[in-house]
Amino acid sequence: SQQGEEDPQALSIQEGENATMNCSYKTSINNLQWYRQNSGRGLVHLILIRSNEREKHSGRLRVTLDTSKKSSSLLITASRAADTASYFCATGDYGQNFVFGPGTRLSVLP
Amino acid sequence: NAGVMQNPRHLVRRRGQEARLRCSPMKGHSHVYWYRQLPEEGLKFMVYLQKENIIDESGMPKERFSAEFPKEGPSILRIQQVVRGDSAAYFCASSPLTSGVAYEQYFGPGTRLTVT
């Protein structure tokens, strides 16, 4: 299994500010994925970045990947109250069990 | 304590046939999630079930797909009249908790469905 470990565990910001959360992992990867989860719901896939990519954008999301440091960051720009959720990274794939770290709990205050 | 079990690991179906994917949650877990993963993509949520109840099926295609989690036995994801676009890896996860936060969802190894 390949586990991601997110940092910080909790983050509280004002609406309109940017939120940055980090993920570290242990083994070599083909890709890394970020997910969002609202309480009691399934995981929602946000973005996938391949091991040969350094940066990827999707709307207000920006993901970076540093394979030399085995770390990734997720930046949410111009945050909204609706962004309040837990965010997780994962590196699993078919044949490798997905294991998620504790996640970052993001609270966006109006 | 055995982990989440899925079978079969590989399933090949011809177009128009039915596919049945089974998931046995970890002992004591009464919540099951199904996800689909297309090549080079992340997991996509399909459905969340408790025993004998569908809690959230917002990710399920409107037609041909159904899921159940009976009082006894495994959870079943059923795909009728499969098409080539259904080819993917299907994962289930189980959780002991109502909240089912990601790190408390224990994932199975997946079933790779190939439609020829």
mmCIF file of C-alpha atoms in Angstrom:
data_model
loop_
_atom_site.group_PDB
_atom_site.id
_atom_site.type_symbol
_atom_site.label_atom_id
_atom_site.label_comp_id
_atom_site.label_asym_id
_atom_site.label_seq_id
_atom_site.Cartn_x
_atom_site.Cartn_y
_atom_site.Cartn_z
ATOM 1 C CA SER A 1 0.000 0.000 0.000
ATOM 2 C CA GLN A 2 1.089 3.555 -0.546
ATOM 3 C CA GLN A 3 0.091 6.151 1.990
ATOM 4 C CA GLY A 4 -0.137 9.893 1.747
ATOM 5 C CA GLU A 5 0.300 12.011 4.828
ATOM 6 C CA GLU A 6 -1.294 15.459 4.765
ATOM 7 C CA ASP A 7 -0.197 18.581 6.575
ATOM 8 C CA PRO A 8 -1.550 20.592 8.341
ATOM 9 C CA GLN A 9 -4.226 18.521 10.016
ATOM 10 C CA ALA A 10 -6.559 21.489 10.236
ATOM 11 C CA LEU A 11 -6.652 24.865 8.527
ATOM 12 C CA SER A 12 -9.036 27.746 9.094
ATOM 13 C CA ILE A 13 -9.102 30.744 6.736
ATOM 14 C CA GLN A 14 -11.341 33.598 5.687
ATOM 15 C CA GLU A 15 -13.339 33.503 2.486
ATOM 16 C CA GLY A 16 -11.287 34.873 -0.389
ATOM 17 C CA GLU A 17 -7.944 33.784 1.043
ATOM 18 C CA ASN A 18 -5.792 31.043 -0.412
ATOM 19 C CA ALA A 19 -5.439 27.647 1.258
ATOM 20 C CA THR A 20 -2.326 25.489 0.915
ATOM 21 C CA MET A 21 -2.053 21.936 2.117
ATOM 22 C CA ASN A 22 0.791 19.492 1.723
ATOM 23 C CA CYS A 23 1.174 15.775 1.257
ATOM 24 C CA SER A 24 4.190 13.536 1.744
ATOM 25 C CA TYR A 25 4.543 9.942 0.673
ATOM 26 C CA LYS A 26 7.088 7.219 1.065
ATOM 27 C CA THR A 27 7.573 5.164 -2.089
ATOM 28 C CA SER A 28 7.979 5.835 -5.789
ATOM 29 C CA ILE A 29 4.744 6.622 -7.593
ATOM 30 C CA ASN A 30 3.176 6.695 -11.032
ATOM 31 C CA ASN A 31 0.796 9.455 -10.071
ATOM 32 C CA LEU A 32 -0.648 11.263 -7.088
ATOM 33 C CA GLN A 33 -4.280 12.186 -6.590
ATOM 34 C CA TRP A 34 -6.068 14.722 -4.434
ATOM 35 C CA TYR A 35 -9.570 14.157 -3.112
ATOM 36 C CA ARG A 36 -12.136 16.151 -1.202
ATOM 37 C CA GLN A 37 -14.602 14.699 1.237
ATOM 38 C CA ASN A 38 -17.580 16.310 2.871
ATOM 39 C CA SER A 39 -18.614 14.728 6.144
ATOM 40 C CA GLY A 40 -20.383 11.409 5.705
ATOM 41 C CA ARG A 41 -19.938 11.393 1.934
ATOM 42 C CA GLY A 42 -17.795 9.517 -0.544
ATOM 43 C CA LEU A 43 -14.522 10.846 -1.825
ATOM 44 C CA VAL A 44 -14.608 13.309 -4.701
ATOM 45 C CA HIS A 45 -11.629 13.198 -7.015
ATOM 46 C CA LEU A 46 -10.154 16.657 -7.614
ATOM 47 C CA ILE A 47 -7.013 16.281 -9.638
ATOM 48 C CA LEU A 48 -4.370 13.748 -10.673
ATOM 49 C CA ILE A 49 -0.770 14.649 -11.334
ATOM 50 C CA ARG A 50 1.602 12.233 -13.027
ATOM 51 C CA SER A 51 5.096 11.570 -11.765
ATOM 52 C CA ASN A 52 6.632 13.328 -14.786
ATOM 53 C CA GLU A 53 4.571 16.482 -14.176
ATOM 54 C CA ARG A 54 5.612 19.252 -11.813
ATOM 55 C CA GLU A 55 2.499 21.393 -11.747
ATOM 56 C CA LYS A 56 -1.130 21.086 -12.772
ATOM 57 C CA HIS A 57 -4.087 23.455 -12.695
ATOM 58 C CA SER A 58 -7.808 22.858 -12.591
ATOM 59 C CA GLY A 59 -9.999 25.888 -12.043
ATOM 60 C CA ARG A 60 -9.060 27.363 -8.663
ATOM 61 C CA LEU A 61 -6.894 24.364 -7.837
ATOM 62 C CA ARG A 62 -3.159 24.198 -8.347
ATOM 63 C CA VAL A 63 -1.171 21.073 -7.550
ATOM 64 C CA THR A 64 2.582 20.738 -7.486
ATOM 65 C CA LEU A 65 4.654 17.597 -7.252
ATOM 66 C CA ASP A 66 8.255 17.241 -6.154
ATOM 67 C CA THR A 67 9.283 13.627 -6.615
ATOM 68 C CA SER A 68 12.773 14.282 -5.206
ATOM 69 C CA LYS A 69 11.204 15.313 -1.907
ATOM 70 C CA LYS A 70 8.295 12.883 -2.243
ATOM 71 C CA SER A 71 5.854 15.691 -1.598
ATOM 72 C CA SER A 72 2.925 17.441 -3.205
ATOM 73 C CA SER A 73 0.955 20.562 -2.430
ATOM 74 C CA LEU A 74 -2.616 21.579 -3.166
ATOM 75 C CA LEU A 75 -3.410 25.280 -3.423
ATOM 76 C CA ILE A 76 -7.003 26.495 -3.468
ATOM 77 C CA THR A 77 -7.183 30.116 -4.524
ATOM 78 C CA ALA A 78 -9.928 32.591 -3.639
ATOM 79 C CA SER A 79 -11.516 30.137 -1.231
ATOM 80 C CA ARG A 80 -15.260 29.922 -0.702
ATOM 81 C CA ALA A 81 -17.372 28.627 2.156
ATOM 82 C CA ALA A 82 -18.301 25.678 -0.066
ATOM 83 C CA ASP A 83 -14.636 24.608 -0.062
ATOM 84 C CA THR A 84 -15.022 23.618 3.590
ATOM 85 C CA ALA A 85 -14.224 19.898 3.623
ATOM 86 C CA SER A 86 -11.449 17.423 4.307
ATOM 87 C CA TYR A 87 -8.753 17.023 1.677
ATOM 88 C CA PHE A 88 -6.733 13.869 1.111
ATOM 89 C CA CYS A 89 -3.932 12.740 -1.130
ATOM 90 C CA ALA A 90 -3.449 9.174 -2.321
ATOM 91 C CA THR A 91 -1.155 7.242 -4.606
ATOM 92 C CA GLY A 92 -3.016 3.969 -4.960
ATOM 93 C CA ASP A 93 -3.784 2.268 -8.218
ATOM 94 C CA TYR A 94 -5.300 -0.991 -9.400
ATOM 95 C CA GLY A 95 -3.498 -3.816 -7.673
ATOM 96 C CA GLN A 96 -2.234 -1.501 -4.932
ATOM 97 C CA ASN A 97 -4.550 -0.812 -2.073
ATOM 98 C CA PHE A 98 -5.529 2.803 -1.634
ATOM 99 C CA VAL A 99 -4.556 4.086 1.780
ATOM 100 C CA PHE A 100 -5.407 7.601 2.783
ATOM 101 C CA GLY A 101 -3.726 9.695 5.431
ATOM 102 C CA PRO A 102 -5.642 11.648 8.087
ATOM 103 C CA GLY A 103 -6.291 14.507 5.699
ATOM 104 C CA THR A 104 -6.421 18.251 6.140
ATOM 105 C CA ARG A 105 -9.685 19.663 7.521
ATOM 106 C CA LEU A 106 -10.247 22.994 5.830
ATOM 107 C CA SER A 107 -12.698 25.499 7.272
ATOM 108 C CA VAL A 108 -13.479 28.570 5.194
ATOM 109 C CA LEU A 109 -15.163 31.233 7.285
ATOM 110 C CA PRO A 110 -17.556 33.730 5.676
ATOM 111 C CA ASN B 1 -8.984 -9.930 10.508
ATOM 112 C CA ALA B 2 -9.147 -10.241 6.754
ATOM 113 C CA GLY B 3 -9.241 -7.038 4.784
ATOM 114 C CA VAL B 4 -11.840 -5.988 2.250
ATOM 115 C CA MET B 5 -12.219 -8.686 -0.348
ATOM 116 C CA GLN B 6 -13.337 -8.231 -3.901
ATOM 117 C CA ASN B 7 -13.973 -10.837 -6.496
ATOM 118 C CA PRO B 8 -13.331 -11.534 -9.159
ATOM 119 C CA ARG B 9 -10.047 -9.638 -9.537
ATOM 120 C CA HIS B 10 -10.398 -9.703 -13.309
ATOM 121 C CA LEU B 11 -13.615 -10.007 -15.267
ATOM 122 C CA VAL B 12 -13.990 -10.124 -19.026
ATOM 123 C CA ARG B 13 -17.419 -9.613 -20.554
ATOM 124 C CA ARG B 14 -18.660 -9.211 -24.093
ATOM 125 C CA ARG B 15 -20.794 -6.226 -24.965
ATOM 126 C CA GLY B 16 -24.380 -6.754 -23.857
ATOM 127 C CA GLN B 17 -23.574 -9.213 -21.080
ATOM 128 C CA GLU B 18 -24.026 -8.585 -17.376
ATOM 129 C CA ALA B 19 -21.219 -8.009 -14.919
ATOM 130 C CA ARG B 20 -21.519 -8.740 -11.198
ATOM 131 C CA LEU B 21 -18.811 -7.480 -8.894
ATOM 132 C CA ARG B 22 -18.737 -8.610 -5.294
ATOM 133 C CA CYS B 23 -17.331 -6.925 -2.228
ATOM 134 C CA SER B 24 -17.039 -8.436 1.231
ATOM 135 C CA PRO B 25 -16.375 -5.700 3.775
ATOM 136 C CA MET B 26 -14.109 -6.090 6.735
ATOM 137 C CA LYS B 27 -15.634 -7.908 9.665
ATOM 138 C CA GLY B 28 -17.807 -5.592 11.695
ATOM 139 C CA HIS B 29 -18.097 -2.964 8.957
ATOM 140 C CA SER B 30 -21.603 -2.060 7.895
ATOM 141 C CA HIS B 31 -20.807 0.728 5.414
ATOM 142 C CA VAL B 32 -19.661 0.116 1.857
ATOM 143 C CA TYR B 33 -18.548 2.543 -0.850
ATOM 144 C CA TRP B 34 -18.053 1.745 -4.534
ATOM 145 C CA TYR B 35 -15.646 3.701 -6.742
ATOM 146 C CA ARG B 36 -14.645 3.451 -10.401
ATOM 147 C CA GLN B 37 -11.227 4.236 -11.765
ATOM 148 C CA LEU B 38 -10.556 4.750 -15.443
ATOM 149 C CA PRO B 39 -6.977 4.454 -16.703
ATOM 150 C CA GLU B 40 -4.860 7.437 -15.690
ATOM 151 C CA GLU B 41 -7.688 8.907 -13.631
ATOM 152 C CA GLY B 42 -8.522 9.069 -9.927
ATOM 153 C CA LEU B 43 -11.253 7.250 -8.085
ATOM 154 C CA LYS B 44 -14.775 8.387 -8.889
ATOM 155 C CA PHE B 45 -17.400 7.868 -6.230
ATOM 156 C CA MET B 46 -20.388 5.822 -7.331
ATOM 157 C CA VAL B 47 -22.511 4.762 -4.376
ATOM 158 C CA TYR B 48 -22.535 4.534 -0.587
ATOM 159 C CA LEU B 49 -24.545 1.790 1.106
ATOM 160 C CA GLN B 50 -25.348 0.605 4.562
ATOM 161 C CA LYS B 51 -26.828 -2.820 5.077
ATOM 162 C CA GLU B 52 -30.111 -2.974 3.150
ATOM 163 C CA ASN B 53 -30.007 0.779 2.441
ATOM 164 C CA ILE B 54 -28.621 2.992 -0.294
ATOM 165 C CA ILE B 55 -27.430 6.167 1.406
ATOM 166 C CA ASP B 56 -25.993 8.087 -1.532
ATOM 167 C CA GLU B 57 -26.075 7.008 -5.158
ATOM 168 C CA SER B 58 -25.283 10.392 -6.644
ATOM 169 C CA GLY B 59 -22.336 8.952 -8.582
ATOM 170 C CA MET B 60 -24.181 6.056 -10.161
ATOM 171 C CA PRO B 61 -25.037 6.215 -13.860
ATOM 172 C CA LYS B 62 -28.787 6.481 -14.269
ATOM 173 C CA GLU B 63 -29.121 3.332 -16.344
ATOM 174 C CA ARG B 64 -27.719 -0.197 -16.279
ATOM 175 C CA PHE B 65 -25.932 0.186 -12.935
ATOM 176 C CA SER B 66 -27.301 -0.968 -9.594
ATOM 177 C CA ALA B 67 -25.874 -1.805 -6.196
ATOM 178 C CA GLU B 68 -27.069 -3.647 -3.155
ATOM 179 C CA PHE B 69 -25.775 -4.574 0.259
ATOM 180 C CA PRO B 70 -28.057 -7.230 1.696
ATOM 181 C CA LYS B 71 -28.403 -8.129 5.329
ATOM 182 C CA GLU B 72 -26.389 -11.262 4.682
ATOM 183 C CA GLY B 73 -23.644 -11.672 2.126
ATOM 184 C CA PRO B 74 -21.448 -9.350 0.125
ATOM 185 C CA SER B 75 -22.276 -6.074 -1.532
ATOM 186 C CA ILE B 76 -22.934 -6.477 -5.248
ATOM 187 C CA LEU B 77 -22.344 -3.931 -8.001
ATOM 188 C CA ARG B 78 -24.292 -5.009 -11.046
ATOM 189 C CA ILE B 79 -23.804 -3.657 -14.540
ATOM 190 C CA GLN B 80 -26.333 -4.762 -17.111
ATOM 191 C CA GLN B 81 -25.719 -4.791 -20.873
ATOM 192 C CA VAL B 82 -22.114 -3.748 -20.512
ATOM 193 C CA VAL B 83 -20.507 -1.457 -23.087
ATOM 194 C CA ARG B 84 -16.838 -0.848 -23.840
ATOM 195 C CA GLY B 85 -16.926 2.382 -21.824
ATOM 196 C CA ASP B 86 -17.625 0.347 -18.676
ATOM 197 C CA SER B 87 -14.104 -1.085 -18.835
ATOM 198 C CA ALA B 88 -12.410 0.174 -15.679
ATOM 199 C CA ALA B 89 -11.168 -0.845 -12.254
ATOM 200 C CA TYR B 90 -13.926 -0.938 -9.655
ATOM 201 C CA PHE B 91 -12.991 -0.548 -6.024
ATOM 202 C CA CYS B 92 -15.021 -0.966 -2.924
ATOM 203 C CA ALA B 93 -14.195 0.318 0.516
ATOM 204 C CA SER B 94 -15.748 -0.428 3.861
ATOM 205 C CA SER B 95 -15.971 1.593 7.009
ATOM 206 C CA PRO B 96 -17.137 0.914 10.534
ATOM 207 C CA LEU B 97 -18.353 4.433 10.996
ATOM 208 C CA THR B 98 -21.207 6.537 9.789
ATOM 209 C CA SER B 99 -18.857 9.401 9.045
ATOM 210 C CA GLY B 100 -16.615 7.169 6.946
ATOM 211 C CA VAL B 101 -13.751 9.617 6.696
ATOM 212 C CA ALA B 102 -11.253 8.704 4.005
ATOM 213 C CA TYR B 103 -8.619 7.222 6.277
ATOM 214 C CA GLU B 104 -11.230 5.010 7.860
ATOM 215 C CA GLN B 105 -12.339 3.628 4.543
ATOM 216 C CA TYR B 106 -10.507 0.395 3.953
ATOM 217 C CA PHE B 107 -10.149 -0.376 0.293
ATOM 218 C CA GLY B 108 -10.264 -3.692 -1.464
ATOM 219 C CA PRO B 109 -7.805 -4.626 -4.234
ATOM 220 C CA GLY B 110 -10.303 -3.844 -6.980
ATOM 221 C CA THR B 111 -11.920 -5.691 -9.861
ATOM 222 C CA ARG B 112 -10.667 -4.920 -13.345
ATOM 223 C CA LEU B 113 -13.539 -5.197 -15.794
ATOM 224 C CA THR B 114 -12.719 -5.542 -19.476
ATOM 225 C CA VAL B 115 -15.529 -5.358 -22.011
ATOM 226 C CA THR B 116 -14.669 -6.803 -25.394
#
